[in-house]
JSON list of N, CA and C in Angstrom, two decimals:
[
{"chain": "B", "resi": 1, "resn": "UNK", "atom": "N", "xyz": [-36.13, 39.98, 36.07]},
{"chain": "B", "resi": 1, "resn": "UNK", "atom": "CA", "xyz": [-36.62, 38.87, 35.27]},
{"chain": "B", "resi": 1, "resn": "UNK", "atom": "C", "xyz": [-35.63, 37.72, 35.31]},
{"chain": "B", "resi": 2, "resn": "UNK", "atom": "N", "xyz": [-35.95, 36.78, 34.86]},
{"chain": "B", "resi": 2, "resn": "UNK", "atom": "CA", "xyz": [-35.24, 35.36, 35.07]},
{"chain": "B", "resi": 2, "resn": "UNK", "atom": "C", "xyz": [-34.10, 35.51, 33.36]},
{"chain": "B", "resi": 3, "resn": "UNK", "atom": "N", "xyz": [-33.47, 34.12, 33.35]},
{"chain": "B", "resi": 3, "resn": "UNK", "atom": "CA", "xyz": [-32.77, 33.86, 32.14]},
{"chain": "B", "resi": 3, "resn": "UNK", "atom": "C", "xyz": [-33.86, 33.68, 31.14]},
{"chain": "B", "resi": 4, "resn": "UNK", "atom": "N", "xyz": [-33.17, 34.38, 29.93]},
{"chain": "B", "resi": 4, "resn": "UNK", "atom": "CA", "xyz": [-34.31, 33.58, 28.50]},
{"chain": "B", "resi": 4, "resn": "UNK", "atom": "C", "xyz": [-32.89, 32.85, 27.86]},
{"chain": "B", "resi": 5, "resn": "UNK", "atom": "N", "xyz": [-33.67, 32.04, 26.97]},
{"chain": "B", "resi": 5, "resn": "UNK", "atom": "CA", "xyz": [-32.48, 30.44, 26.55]},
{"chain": "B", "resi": 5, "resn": "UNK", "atom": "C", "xyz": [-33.12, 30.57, 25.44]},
{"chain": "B", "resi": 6, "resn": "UNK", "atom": "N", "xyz": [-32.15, 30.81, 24.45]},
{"chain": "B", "resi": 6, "resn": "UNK", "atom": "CA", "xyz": [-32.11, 30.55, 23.23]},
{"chain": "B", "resi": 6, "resn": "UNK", "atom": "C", "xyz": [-31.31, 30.08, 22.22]},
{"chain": "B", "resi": 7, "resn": "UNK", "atom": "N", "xyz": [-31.88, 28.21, 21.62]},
{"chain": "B", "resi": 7, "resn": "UNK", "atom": "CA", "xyz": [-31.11, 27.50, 21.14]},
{"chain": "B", "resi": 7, "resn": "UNK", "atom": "C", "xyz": [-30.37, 27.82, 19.94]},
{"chain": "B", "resi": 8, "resn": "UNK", "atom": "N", "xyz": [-29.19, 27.43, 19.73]},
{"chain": "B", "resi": 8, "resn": "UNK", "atom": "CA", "xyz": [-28.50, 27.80, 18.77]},
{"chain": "B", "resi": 8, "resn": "UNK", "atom": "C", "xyz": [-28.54, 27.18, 17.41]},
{"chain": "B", "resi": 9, "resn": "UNK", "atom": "N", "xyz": [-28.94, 28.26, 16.65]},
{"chain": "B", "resi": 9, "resn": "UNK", "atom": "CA", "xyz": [-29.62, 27.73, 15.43]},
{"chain": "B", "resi": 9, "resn": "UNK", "atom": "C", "xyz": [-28.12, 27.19, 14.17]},
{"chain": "B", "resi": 10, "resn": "UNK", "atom": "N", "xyz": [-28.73, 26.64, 13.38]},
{"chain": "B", "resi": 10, "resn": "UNK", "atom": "CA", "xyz": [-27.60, 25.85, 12.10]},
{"chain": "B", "resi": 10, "resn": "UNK", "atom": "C", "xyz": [-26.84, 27.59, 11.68]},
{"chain": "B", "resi": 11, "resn": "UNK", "atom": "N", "xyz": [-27.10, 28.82, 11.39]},
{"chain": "B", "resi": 11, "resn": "UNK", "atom": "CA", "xyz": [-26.07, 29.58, 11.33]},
{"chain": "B", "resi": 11, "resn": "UNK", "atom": "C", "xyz": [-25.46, 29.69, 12.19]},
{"chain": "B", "resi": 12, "resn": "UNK", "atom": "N", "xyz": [-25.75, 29.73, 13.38]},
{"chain": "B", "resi": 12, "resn": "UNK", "atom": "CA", "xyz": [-25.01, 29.79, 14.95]},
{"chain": "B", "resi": 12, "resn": "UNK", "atom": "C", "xyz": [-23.84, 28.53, 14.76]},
{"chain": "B", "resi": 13, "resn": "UNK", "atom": "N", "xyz": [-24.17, 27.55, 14.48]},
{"chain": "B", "resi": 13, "resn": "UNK", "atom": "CA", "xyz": [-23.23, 25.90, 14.48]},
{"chain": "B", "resi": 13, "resn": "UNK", "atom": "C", "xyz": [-22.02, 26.39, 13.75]},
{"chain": "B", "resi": 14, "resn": "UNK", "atom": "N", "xyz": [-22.68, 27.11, 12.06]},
{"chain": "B", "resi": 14, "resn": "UNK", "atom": "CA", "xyz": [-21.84, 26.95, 10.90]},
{"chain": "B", "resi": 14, "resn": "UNK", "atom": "C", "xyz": [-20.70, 28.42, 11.33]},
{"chain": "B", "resi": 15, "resn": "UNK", "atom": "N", "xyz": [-21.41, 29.33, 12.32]},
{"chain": "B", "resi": 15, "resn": "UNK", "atom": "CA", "xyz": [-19.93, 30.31, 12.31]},
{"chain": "B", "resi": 15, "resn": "UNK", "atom": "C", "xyz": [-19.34, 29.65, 13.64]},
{"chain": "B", "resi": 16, "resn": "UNK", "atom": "N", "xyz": [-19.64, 29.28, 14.78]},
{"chain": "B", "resi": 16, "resn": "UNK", "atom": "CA", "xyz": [-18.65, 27.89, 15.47]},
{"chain": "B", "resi": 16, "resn": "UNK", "atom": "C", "xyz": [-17.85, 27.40, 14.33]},
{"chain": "B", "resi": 17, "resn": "UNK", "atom": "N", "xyz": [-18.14, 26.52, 13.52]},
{"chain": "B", "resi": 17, "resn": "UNK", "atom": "CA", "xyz": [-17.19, 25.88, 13.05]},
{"chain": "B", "resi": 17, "resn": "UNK", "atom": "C", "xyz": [-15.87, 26.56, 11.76]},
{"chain": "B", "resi": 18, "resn": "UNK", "atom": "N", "xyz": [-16.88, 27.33, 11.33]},
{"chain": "B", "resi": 18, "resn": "UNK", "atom": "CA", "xyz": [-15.62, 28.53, 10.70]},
{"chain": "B", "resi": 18, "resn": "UNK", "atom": "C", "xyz": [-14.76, 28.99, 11.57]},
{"chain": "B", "resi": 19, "resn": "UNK", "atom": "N", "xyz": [-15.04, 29.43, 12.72]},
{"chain": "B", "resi": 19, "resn": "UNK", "atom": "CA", "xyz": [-13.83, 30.23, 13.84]},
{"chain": "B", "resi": 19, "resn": "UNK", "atom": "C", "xyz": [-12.84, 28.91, 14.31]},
{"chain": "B", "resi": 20, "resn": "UNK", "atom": "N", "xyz": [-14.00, 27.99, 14.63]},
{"chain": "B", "resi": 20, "resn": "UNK", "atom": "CA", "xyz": [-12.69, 26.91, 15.64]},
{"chain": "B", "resi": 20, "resn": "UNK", "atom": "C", "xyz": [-11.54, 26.59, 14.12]},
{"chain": "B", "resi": 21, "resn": "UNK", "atom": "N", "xyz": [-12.51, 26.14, 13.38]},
{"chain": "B", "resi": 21, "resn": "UNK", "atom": "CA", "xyz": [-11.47, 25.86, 12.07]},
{"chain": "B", "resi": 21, "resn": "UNK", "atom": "C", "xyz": [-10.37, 26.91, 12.04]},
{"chain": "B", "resi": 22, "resn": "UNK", "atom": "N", "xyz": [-10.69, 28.33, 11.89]},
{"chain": "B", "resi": 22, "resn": "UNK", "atom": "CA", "xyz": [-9.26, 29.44, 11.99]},
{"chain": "B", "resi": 22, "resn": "UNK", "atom": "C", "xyz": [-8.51, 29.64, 12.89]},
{"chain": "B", "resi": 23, "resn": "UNK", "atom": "N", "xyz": [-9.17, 28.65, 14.17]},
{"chain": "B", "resi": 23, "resn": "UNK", "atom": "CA", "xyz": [-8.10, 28.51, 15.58]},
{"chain": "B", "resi": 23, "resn": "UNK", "atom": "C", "xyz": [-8.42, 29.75, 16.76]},
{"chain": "B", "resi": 24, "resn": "UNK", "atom": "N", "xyz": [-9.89, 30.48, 16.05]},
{"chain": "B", "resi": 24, "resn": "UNK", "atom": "CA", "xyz": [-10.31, 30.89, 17.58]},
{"chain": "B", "resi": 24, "resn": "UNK", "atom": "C", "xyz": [-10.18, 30.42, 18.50]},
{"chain": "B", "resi": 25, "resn": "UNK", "atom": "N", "xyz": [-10.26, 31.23, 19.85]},
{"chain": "B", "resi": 25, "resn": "UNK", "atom": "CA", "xyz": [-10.81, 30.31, 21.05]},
{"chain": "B", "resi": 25, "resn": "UNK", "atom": "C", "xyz": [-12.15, 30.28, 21.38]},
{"chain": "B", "resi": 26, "resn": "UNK", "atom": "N", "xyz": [-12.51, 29.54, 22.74]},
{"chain": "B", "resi": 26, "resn": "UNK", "atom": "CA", "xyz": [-13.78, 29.20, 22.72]},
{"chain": "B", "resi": 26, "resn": "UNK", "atom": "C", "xyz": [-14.33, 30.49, 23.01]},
{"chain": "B", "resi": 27, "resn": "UNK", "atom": "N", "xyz": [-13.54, 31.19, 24.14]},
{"chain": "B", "resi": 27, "resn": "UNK", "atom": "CA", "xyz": [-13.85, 32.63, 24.20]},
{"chain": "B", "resi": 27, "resn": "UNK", "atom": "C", "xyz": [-13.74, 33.75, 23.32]},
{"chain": "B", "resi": 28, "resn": "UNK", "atom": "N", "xyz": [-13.31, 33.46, 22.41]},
{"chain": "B", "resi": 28, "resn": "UNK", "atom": "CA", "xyz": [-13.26, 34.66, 20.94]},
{"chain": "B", "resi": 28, "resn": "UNK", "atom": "C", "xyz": [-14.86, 34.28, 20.64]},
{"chain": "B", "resi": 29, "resn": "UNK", "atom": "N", "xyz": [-14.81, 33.08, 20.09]},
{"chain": "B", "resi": 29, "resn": "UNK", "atom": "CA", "xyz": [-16.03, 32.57, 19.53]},
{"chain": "B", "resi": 29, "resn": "UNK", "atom": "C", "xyz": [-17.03, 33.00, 20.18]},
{"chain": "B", "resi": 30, "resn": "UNK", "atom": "N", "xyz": [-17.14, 32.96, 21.33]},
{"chain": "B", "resi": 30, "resn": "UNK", "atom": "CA", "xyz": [-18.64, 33.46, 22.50]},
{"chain": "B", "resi": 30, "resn": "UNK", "atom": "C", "xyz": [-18.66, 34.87, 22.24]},
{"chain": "B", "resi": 31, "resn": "UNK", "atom": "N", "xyz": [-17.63, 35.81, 22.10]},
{"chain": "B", "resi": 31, "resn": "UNK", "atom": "CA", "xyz": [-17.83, 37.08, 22.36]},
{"chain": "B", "resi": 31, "resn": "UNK", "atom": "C", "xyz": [-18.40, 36.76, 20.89]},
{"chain": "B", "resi": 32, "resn": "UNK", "atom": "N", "xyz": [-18.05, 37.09, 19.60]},
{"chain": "B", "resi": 32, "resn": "UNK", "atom": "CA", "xyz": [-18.50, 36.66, 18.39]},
{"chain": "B", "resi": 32, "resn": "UNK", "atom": "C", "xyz": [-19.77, 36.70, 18.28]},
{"chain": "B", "resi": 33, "resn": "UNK", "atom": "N", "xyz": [-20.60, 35.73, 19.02]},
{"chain": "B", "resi": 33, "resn": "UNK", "atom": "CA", "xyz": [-21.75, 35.09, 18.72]},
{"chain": "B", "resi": 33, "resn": "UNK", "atom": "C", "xyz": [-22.85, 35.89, 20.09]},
{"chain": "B", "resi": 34, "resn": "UNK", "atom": "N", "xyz": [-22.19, 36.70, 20.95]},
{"chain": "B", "resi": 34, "resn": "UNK", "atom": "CA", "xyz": [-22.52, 37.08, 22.18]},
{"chain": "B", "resi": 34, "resn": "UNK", "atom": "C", "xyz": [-23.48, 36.24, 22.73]},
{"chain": "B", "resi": 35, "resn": "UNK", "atom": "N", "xyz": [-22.87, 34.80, 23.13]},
{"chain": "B", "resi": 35, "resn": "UNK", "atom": "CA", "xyz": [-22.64, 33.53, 23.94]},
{"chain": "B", "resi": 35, "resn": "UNK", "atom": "C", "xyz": [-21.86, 33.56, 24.87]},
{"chain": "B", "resi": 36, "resn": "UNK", "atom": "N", "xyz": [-22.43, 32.79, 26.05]},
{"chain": "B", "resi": 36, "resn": "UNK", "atom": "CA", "xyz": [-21.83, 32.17, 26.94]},
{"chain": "B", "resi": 36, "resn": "UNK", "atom": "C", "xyz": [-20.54, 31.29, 26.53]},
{"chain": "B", "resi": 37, "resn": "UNK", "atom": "N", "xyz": [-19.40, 31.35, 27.21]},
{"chain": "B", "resi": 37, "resn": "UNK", "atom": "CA", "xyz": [-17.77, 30.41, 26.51]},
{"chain": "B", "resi": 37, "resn": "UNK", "atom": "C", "xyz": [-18.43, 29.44, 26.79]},
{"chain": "B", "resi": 38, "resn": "UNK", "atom": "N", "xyz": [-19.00, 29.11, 28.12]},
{"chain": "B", "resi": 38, "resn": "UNK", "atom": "CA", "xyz": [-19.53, 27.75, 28.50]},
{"chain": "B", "resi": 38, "resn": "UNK", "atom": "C", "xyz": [-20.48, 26.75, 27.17]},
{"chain": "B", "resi": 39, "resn": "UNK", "atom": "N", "xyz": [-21.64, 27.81, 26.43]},
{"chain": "B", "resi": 39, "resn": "UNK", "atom": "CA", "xyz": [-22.52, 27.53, 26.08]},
{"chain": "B", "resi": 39, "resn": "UNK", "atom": "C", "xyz": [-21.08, 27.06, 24.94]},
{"chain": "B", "resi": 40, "resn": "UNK", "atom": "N", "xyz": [-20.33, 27.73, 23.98]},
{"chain": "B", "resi": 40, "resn": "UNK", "atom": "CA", "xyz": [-19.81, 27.50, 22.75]},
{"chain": "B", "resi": 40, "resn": "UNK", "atom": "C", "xyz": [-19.14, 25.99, 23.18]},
{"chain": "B", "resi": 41, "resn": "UNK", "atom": "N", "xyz": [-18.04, 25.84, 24.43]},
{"chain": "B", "resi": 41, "resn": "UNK", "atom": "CA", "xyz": [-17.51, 24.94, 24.88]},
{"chain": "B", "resi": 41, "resn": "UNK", "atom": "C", "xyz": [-18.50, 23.75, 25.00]},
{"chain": "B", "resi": 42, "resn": "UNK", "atom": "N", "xyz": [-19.49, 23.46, 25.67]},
{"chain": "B", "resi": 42, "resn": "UNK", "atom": "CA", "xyz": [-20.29, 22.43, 25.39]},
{"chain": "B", "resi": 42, "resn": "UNK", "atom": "C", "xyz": [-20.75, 22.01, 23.85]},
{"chain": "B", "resi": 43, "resn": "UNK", "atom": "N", "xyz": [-21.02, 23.22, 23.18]},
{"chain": "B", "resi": 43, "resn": "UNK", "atom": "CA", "xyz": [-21.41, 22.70, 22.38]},
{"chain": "B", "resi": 43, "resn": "UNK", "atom": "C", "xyz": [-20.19, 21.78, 21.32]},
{"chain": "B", "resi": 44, "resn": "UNK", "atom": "N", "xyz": [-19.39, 22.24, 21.58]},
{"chain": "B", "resi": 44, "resn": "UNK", "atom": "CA", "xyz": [-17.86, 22.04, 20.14]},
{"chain": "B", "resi": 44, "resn": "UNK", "atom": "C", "xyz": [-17.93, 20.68, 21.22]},
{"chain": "B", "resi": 45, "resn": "UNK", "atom": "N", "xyz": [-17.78, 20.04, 22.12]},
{"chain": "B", "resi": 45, "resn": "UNK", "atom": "CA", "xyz": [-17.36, 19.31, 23.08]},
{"chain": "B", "resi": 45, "resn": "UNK", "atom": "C", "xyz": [-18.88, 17.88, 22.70]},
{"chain": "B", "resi": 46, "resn": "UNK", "atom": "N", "xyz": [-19.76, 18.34, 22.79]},
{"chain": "B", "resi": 46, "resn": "UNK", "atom": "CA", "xyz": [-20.48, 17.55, 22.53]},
{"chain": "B", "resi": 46, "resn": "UNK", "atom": "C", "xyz": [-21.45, 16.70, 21.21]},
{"chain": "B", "resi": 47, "resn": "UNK", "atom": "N", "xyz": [-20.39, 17.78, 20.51]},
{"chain": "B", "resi": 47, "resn": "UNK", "atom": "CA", "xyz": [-21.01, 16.99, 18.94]},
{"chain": "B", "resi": 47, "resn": "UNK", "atom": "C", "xyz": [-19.84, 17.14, 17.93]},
{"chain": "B", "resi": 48, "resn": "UNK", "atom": "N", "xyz": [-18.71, 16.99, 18.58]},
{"chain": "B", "resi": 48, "resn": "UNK", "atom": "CA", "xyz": [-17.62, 16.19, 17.48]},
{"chain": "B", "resi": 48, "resn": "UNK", "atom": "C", "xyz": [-18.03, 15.11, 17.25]},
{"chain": "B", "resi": 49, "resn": "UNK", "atom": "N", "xyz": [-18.01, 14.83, 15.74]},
{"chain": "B", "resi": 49, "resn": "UNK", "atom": "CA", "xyz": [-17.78, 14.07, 15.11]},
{"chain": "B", "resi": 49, "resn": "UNK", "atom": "C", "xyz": [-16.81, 12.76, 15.34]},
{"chain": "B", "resi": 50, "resn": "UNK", "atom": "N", "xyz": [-17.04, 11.47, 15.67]},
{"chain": "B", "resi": 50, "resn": "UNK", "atom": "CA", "xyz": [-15.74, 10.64, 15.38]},
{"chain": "B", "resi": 50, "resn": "UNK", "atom": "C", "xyz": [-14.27, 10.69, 14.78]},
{"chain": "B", "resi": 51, "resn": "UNK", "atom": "N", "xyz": [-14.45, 11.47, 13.43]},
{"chain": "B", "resi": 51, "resn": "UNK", "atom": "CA", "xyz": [-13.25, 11.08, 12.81]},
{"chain": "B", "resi": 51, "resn": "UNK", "atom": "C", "xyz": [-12.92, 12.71, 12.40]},
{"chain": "B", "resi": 52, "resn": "UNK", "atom": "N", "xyz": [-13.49, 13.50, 11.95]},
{"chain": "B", "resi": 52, "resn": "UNK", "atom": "CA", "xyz": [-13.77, 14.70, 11.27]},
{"chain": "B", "resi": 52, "resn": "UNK", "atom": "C", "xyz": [-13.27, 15.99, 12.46]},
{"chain": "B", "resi": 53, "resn": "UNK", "atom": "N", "xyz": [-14.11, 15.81, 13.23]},
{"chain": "B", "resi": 53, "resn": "UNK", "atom": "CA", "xyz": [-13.97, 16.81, 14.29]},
{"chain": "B", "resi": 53, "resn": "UNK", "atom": "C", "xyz": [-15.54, 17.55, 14.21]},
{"chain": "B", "resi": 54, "resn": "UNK", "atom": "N", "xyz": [-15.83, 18.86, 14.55]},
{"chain": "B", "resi": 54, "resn": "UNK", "atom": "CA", "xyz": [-16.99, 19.35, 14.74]},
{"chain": "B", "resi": 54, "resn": "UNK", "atom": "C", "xyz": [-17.26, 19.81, 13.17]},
{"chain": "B", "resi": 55, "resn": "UNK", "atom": "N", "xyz": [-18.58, 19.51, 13.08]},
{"chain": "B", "resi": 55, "resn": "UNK", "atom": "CA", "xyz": [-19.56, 19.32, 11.75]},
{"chain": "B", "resi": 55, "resn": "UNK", "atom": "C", "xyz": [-20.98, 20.17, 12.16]},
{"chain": "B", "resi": 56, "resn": "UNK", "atom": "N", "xyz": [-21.27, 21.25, 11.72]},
{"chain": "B", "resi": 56, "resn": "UNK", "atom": "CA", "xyz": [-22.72, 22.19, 12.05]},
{"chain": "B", "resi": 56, "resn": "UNK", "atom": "C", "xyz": [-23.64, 21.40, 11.46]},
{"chain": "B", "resi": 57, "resn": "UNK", "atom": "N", "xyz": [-23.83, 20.19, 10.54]},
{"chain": "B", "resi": 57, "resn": "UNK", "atom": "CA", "xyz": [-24.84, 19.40, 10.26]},
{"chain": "B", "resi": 57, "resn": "UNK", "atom": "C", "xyz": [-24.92, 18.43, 10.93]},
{"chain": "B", "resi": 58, "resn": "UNK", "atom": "N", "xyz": [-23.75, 17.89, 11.40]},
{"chain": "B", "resi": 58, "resn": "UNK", "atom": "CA", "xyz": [-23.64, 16.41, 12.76]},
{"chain": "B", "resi": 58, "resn": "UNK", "atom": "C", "xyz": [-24.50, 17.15, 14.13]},
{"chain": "B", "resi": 59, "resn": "UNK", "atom": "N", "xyz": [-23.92, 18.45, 13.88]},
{"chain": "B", "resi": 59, "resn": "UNK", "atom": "CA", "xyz": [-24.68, 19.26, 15.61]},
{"chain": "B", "resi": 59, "resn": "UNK", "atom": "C", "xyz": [-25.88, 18.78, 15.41]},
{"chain": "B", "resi": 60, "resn": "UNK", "atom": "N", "xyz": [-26.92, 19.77, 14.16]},
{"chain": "B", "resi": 60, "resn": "UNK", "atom": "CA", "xyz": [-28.08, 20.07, 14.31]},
{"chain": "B", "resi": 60, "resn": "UNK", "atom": "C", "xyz": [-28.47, 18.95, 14.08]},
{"chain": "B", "resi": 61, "resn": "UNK", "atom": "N", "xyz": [-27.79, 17.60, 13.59]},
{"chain": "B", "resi": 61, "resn": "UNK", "atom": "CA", "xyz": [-28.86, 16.36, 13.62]},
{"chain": "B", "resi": 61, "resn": "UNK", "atom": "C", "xyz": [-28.72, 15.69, 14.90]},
{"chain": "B", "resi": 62, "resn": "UNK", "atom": "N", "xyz": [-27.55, 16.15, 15.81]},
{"chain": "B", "resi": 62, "resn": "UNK", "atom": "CA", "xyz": [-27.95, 15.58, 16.97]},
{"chain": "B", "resi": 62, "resn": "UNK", "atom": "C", "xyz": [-28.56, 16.56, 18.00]},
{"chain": "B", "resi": 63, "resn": "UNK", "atom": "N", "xyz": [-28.49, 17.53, 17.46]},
{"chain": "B", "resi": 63, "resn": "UNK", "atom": "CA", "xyz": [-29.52, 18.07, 18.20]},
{"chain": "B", "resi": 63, "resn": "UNK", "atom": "C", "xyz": [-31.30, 17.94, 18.08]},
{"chain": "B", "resi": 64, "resn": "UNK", "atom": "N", "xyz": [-31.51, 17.58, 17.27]},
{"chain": "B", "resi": 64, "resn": "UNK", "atom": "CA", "xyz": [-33.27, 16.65, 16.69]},
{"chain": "B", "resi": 64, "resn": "UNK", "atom": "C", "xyz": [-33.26, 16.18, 17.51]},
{"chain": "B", "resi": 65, "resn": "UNK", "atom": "N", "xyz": [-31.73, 14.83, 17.52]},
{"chain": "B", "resi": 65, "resn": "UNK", "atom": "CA", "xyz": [-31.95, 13.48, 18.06]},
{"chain": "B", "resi": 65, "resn": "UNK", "atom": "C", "xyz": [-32.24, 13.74, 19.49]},
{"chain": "B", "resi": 66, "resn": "UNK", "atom": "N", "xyz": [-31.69, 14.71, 20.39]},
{"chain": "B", "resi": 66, "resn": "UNK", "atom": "CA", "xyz": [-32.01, 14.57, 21.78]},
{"chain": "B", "resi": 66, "resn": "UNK", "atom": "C", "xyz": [-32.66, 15.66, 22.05]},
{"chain": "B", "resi": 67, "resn": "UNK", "atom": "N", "xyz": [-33.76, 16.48, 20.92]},
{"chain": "B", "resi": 67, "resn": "UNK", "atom": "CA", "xyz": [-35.09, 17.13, 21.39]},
{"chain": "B", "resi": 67, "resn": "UNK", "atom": "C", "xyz": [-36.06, 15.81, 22.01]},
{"chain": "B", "resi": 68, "resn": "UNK", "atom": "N", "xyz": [-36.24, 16.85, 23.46]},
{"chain": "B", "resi": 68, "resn": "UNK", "atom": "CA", "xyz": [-37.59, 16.01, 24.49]},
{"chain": "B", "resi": 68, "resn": "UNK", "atom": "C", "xyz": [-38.71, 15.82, 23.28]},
{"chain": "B", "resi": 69, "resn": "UNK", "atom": "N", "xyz": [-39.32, 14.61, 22.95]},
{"chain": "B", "resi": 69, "resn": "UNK", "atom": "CA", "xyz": [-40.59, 14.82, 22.07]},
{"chain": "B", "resi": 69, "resn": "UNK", "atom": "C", "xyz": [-41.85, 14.15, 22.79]},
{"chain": "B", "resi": 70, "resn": "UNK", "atom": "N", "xyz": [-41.90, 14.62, 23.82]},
{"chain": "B", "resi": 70, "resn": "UNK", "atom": "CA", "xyz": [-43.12, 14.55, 25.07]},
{"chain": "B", "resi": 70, "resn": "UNK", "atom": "C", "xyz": [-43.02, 13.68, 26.10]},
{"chain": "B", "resi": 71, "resn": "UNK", "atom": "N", "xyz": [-44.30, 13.67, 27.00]},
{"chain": "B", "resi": 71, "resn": "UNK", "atom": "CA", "xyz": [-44.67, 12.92, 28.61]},
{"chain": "B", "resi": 71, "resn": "UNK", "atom": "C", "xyz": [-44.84, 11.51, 28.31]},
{"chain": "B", "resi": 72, "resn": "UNK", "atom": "N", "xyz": [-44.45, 11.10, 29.32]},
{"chain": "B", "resi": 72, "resn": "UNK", "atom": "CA", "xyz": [-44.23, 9.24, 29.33]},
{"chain": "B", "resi": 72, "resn": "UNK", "atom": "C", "xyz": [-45.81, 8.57, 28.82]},
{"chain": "B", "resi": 73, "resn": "UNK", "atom": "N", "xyz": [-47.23, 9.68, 29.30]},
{"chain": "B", "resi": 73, "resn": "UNK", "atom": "CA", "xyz": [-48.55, 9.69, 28.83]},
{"chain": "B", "resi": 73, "resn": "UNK", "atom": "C", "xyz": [-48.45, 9.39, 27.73]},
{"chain": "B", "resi": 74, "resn": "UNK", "atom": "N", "xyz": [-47.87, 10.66, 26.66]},
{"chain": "B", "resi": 74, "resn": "UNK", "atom": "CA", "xyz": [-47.86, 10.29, 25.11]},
{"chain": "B", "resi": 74, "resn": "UNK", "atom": "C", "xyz": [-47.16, 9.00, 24.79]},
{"chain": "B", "resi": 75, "resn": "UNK", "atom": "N", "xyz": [-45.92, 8.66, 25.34]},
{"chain": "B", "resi": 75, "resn": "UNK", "atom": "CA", "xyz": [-45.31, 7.79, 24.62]},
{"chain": "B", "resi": 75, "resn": "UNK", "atom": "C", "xyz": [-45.34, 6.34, 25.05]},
{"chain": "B", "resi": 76, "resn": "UNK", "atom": "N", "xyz": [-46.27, 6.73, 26.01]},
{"chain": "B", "resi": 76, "resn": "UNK", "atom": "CA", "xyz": [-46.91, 5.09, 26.70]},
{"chain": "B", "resi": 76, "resn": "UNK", "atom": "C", "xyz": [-48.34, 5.10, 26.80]},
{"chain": "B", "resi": 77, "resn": "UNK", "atom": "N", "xyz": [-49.20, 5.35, 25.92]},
{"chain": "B", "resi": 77, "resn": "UNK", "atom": "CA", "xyz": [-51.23, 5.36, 25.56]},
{"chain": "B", "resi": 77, "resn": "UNK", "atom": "C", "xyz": [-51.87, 4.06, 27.32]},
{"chain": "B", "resi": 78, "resn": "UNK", "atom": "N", "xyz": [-50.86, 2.90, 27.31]},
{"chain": "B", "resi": 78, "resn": "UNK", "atom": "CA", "xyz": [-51.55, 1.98, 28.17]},
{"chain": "B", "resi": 78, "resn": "UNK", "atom": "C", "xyz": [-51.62, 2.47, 29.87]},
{"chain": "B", "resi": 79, "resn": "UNK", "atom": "N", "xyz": [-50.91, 3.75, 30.19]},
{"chain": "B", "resi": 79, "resn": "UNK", "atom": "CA", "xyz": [-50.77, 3.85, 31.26]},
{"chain": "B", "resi": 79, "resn": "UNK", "atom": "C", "xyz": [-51.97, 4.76, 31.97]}
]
């Protein structure tokens, strides 16, 4: 069978950010969560915060923000 992908939900974010906070590594954290290091590393990497550092409510709201929400059809009616 192929890969199954399954997104990481707001408890998934909030124990990320408890471990990095106690100075896990990215690979403690993956075994932890039995994740890919890659998958934990992107994620801590791509939704720090500006000033704060990584936030499990900054994740999951940018994670909304860059859910696909359909075909160029839906979001263009004139074409």
């Amino acid at each position: 069978m192929g890969r199954t992908y399954k997104q990481l939900s707001l408890d998934d974010r909030c124990e990320i950010a408890c471990l990095s906070a106690n100075g896990s590594s990215v690979r403690q954290i993956a075994a932890a969560l039995d994740r890919s290091p890659s998958t934990i590393s992107r994620e801590l990497r791509r939704n720090r915060g500006s000033q704060v550092g990584y936030t499990p409510s900054y994740a999951q709201h940018q994670m909304r923000a860059r859910r696909w929400t359909g075909g160029r059809l839906e979001r263009e009616p004139g074409l």
